[in-house]
PDB file of C-alpha atoms in Angstrom:
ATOM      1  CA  UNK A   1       7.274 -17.489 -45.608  1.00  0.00           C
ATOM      2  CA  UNK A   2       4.208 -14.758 -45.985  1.00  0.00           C
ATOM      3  CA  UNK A   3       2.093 -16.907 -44.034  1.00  0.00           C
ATOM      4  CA  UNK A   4       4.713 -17.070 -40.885  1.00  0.00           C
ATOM      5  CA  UNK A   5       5.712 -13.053 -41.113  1.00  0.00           C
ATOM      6  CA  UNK A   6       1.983 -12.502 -41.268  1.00  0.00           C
ATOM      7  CA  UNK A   7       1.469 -15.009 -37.782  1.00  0.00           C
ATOM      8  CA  UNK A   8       4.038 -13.180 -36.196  1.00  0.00           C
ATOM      9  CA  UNK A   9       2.676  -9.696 -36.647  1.00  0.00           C
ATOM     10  CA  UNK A  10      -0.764 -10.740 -35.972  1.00  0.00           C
ATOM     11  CA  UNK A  11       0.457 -12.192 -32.689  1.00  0.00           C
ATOM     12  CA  UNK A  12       2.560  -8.698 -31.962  1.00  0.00           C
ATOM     13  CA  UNK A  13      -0.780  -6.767 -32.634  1.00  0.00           C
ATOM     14  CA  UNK A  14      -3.039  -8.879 -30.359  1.00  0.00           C
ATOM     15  CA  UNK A  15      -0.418  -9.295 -27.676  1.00  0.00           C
ATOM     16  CA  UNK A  16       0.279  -4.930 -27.851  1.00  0.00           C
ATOM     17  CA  UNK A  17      -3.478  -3.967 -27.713  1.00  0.00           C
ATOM     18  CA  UNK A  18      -4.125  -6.575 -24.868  1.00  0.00           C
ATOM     19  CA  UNK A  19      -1.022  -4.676 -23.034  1.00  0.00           C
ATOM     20  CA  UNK A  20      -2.895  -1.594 -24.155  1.00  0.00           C
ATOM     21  CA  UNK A  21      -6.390  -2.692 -23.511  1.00  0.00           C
ATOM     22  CA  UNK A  22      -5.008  -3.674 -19.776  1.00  0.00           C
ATOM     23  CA  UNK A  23      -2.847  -0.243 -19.112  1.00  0.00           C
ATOM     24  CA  UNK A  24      -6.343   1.415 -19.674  1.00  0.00           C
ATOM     25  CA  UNK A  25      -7.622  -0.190 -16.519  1.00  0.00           C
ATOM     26  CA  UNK A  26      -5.594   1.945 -14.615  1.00  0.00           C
ATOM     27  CA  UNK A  27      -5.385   5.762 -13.255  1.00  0.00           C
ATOM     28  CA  UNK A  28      -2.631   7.512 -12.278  1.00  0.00           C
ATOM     29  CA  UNK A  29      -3.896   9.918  -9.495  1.00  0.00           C
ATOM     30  CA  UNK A  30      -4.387  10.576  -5.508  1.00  0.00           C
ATOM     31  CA  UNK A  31      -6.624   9.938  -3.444  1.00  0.00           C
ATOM     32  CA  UNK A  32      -8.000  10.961  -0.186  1.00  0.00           C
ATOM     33  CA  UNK A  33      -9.337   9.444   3.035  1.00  0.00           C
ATOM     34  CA  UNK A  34      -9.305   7.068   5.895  1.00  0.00           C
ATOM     35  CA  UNK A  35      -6.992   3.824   6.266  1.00  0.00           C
ATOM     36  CA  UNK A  36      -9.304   1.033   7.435  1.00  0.00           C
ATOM     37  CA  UNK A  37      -9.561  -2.674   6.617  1.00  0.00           C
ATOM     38  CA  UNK A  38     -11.364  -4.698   3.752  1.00  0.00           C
ATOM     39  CA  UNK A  39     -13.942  -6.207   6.394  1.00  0.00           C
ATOM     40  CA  UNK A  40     -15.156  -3.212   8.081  1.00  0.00           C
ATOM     41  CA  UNK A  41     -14.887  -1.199   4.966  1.00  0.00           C
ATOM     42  CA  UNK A  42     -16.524   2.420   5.652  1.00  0.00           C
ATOM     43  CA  UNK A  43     -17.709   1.428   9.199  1.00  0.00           C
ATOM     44  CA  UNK A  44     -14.113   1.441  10.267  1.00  0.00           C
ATOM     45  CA  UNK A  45     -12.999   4.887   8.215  1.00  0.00           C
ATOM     46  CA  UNK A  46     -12.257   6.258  11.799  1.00  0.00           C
ATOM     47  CA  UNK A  47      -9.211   6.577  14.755  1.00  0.00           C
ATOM     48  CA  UNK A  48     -10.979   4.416  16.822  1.00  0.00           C
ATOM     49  CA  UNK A  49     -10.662   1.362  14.673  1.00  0.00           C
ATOM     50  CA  UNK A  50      -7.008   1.157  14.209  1.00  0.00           C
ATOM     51  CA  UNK A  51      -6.806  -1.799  16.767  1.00  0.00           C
ATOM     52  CA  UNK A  52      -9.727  -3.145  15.125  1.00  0.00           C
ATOM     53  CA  UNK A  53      -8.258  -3.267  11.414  1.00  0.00           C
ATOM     54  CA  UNK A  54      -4.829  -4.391  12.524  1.00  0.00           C
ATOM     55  CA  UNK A  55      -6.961  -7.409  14.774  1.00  0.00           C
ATOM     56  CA  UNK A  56      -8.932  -8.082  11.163  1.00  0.00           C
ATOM     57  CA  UNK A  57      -5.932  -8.219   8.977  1.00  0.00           C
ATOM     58  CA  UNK A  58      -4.160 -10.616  10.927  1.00  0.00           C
ATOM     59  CA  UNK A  59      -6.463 -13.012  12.189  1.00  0.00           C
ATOM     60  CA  UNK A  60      -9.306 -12.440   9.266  1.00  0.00           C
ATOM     61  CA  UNK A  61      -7.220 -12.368   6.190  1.00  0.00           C
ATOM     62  CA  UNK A  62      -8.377  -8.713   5.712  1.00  0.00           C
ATOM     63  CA  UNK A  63      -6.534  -6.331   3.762  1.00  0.00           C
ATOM     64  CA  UNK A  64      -5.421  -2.718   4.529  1.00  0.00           C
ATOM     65  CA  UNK A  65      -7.524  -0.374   2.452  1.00  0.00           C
ATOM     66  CA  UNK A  66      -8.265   2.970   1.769  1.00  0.00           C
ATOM     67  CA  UNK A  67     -12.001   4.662   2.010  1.00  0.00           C
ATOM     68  CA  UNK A  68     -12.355   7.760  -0.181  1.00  0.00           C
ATOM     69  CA  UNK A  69     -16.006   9.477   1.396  1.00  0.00           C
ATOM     70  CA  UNK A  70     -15.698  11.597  -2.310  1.00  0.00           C
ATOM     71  CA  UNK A  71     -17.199   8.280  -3.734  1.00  0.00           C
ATOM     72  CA  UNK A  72     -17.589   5.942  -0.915  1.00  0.00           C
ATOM     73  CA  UNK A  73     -15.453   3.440  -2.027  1.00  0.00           C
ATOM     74  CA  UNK A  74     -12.901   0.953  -0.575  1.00  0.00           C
ATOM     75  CA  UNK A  75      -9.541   0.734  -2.619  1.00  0.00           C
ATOM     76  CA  UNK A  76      -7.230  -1.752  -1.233  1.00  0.00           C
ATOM     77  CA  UNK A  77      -4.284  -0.422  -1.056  1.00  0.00           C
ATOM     78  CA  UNK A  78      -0.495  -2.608  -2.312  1.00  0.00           C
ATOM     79  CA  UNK A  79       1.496  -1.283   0.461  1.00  0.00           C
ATOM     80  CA  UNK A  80       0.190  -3.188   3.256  1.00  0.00           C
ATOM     81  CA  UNK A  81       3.202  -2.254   5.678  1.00  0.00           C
ATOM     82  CA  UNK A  82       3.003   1.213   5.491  1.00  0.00           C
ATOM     83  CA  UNK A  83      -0.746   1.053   5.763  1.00  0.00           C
ATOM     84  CA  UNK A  84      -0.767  -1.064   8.682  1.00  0.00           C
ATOM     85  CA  UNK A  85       1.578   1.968  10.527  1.00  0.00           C
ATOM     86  CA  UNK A  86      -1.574   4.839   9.005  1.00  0.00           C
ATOM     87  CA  UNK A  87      -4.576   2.695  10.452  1.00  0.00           C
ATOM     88  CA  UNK A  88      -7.192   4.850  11.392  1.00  0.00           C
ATOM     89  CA  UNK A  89      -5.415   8.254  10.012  1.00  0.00           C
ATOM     90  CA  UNK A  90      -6.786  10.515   7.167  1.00  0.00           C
ATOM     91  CA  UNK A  91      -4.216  10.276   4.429  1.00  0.00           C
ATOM     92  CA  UNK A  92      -3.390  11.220   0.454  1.00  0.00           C
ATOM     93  CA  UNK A  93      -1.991   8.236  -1.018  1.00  0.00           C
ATOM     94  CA  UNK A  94      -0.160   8.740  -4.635  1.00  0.00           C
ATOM     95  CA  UNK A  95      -0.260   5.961  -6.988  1.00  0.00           C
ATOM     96  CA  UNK A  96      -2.040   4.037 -10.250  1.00  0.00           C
ATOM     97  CA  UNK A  97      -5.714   2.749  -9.146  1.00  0.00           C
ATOM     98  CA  UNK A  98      -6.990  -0.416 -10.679  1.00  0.00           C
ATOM     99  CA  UNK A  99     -10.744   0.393 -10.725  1.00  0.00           C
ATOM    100  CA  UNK A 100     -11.167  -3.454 -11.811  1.00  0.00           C
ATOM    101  CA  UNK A 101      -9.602  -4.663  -9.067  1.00  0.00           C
ATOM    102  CA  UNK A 102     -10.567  -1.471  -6.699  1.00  0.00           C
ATOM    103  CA  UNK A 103      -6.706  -1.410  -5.683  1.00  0.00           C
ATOM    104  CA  UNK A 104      -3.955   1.073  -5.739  1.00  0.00           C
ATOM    105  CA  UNK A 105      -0.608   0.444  -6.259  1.00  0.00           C
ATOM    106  CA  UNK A 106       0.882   3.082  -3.980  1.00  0.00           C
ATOM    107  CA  UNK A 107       4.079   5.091  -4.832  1.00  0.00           C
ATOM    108  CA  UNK A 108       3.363   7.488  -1.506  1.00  0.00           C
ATOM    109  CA  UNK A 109       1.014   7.605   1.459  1.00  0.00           C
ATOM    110  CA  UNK A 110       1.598  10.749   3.887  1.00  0.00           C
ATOM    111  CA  UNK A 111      -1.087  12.344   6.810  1.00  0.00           C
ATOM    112  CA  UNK A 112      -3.517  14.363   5.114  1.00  0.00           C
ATOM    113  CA  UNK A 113      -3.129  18.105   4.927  1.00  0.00           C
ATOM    114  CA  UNK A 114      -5.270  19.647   7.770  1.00  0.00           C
ATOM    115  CA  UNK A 115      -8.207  21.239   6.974  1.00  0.00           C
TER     116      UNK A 115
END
């Protein structure tokens, strides 16, 4: 009976500091800069390129993504609907970044404040 309480708790320990070892992976913050598209990357961080990202996602298999110029890199971005209507547009998305994965799991994504 020892031996199966001690299995069981050794399983609940490894399975709760995988869960914790994962939840590390990601950051809660915001971020911002310039819907574009997981093929053009920073080349398409612009207004002009809006046609151009929606063309890539649909008939490339691209994703909608966000470029951050802070650290010039390309987050793809979980809310692919509401990206697809900000192509092109400087914006502050909200949300838990996987930096594994280099995705964020958006809770909000509004225009960026004007300068």
């Amino acid at each position: 009976m020892k031996k199966v309480v001690s299995r069981v708790l050794l399983a609940a320990l490894v399975v709760s500091l995988a869960s914790f070892a994962f939840a590390g992976d990601m950051m809660e913050g915001s971020w911002t800069g310039v819907v574009t598209d997981t093929g053009c990357g920073a080349k398409g961080a612009n207004a002009d390129h809006a046609k151009c990202a929606a063309k890539c996602v649909k008939e490339h298999g691209a994703k909608y993504a966000l470029y951050t110029p802070s650290d010039k890199q390309v987050w793809v971005l979980s809310n692919q609907e509401e990206a697809a209507k900000m192509a092109g547009q400087e914006v502050t998305v909200k949300g838990k970044a996987d930096k594994e994965k280099m995705s964020i799991e958006v809770a909000s994504m509004e225009p960026a404040a004007k300068k």
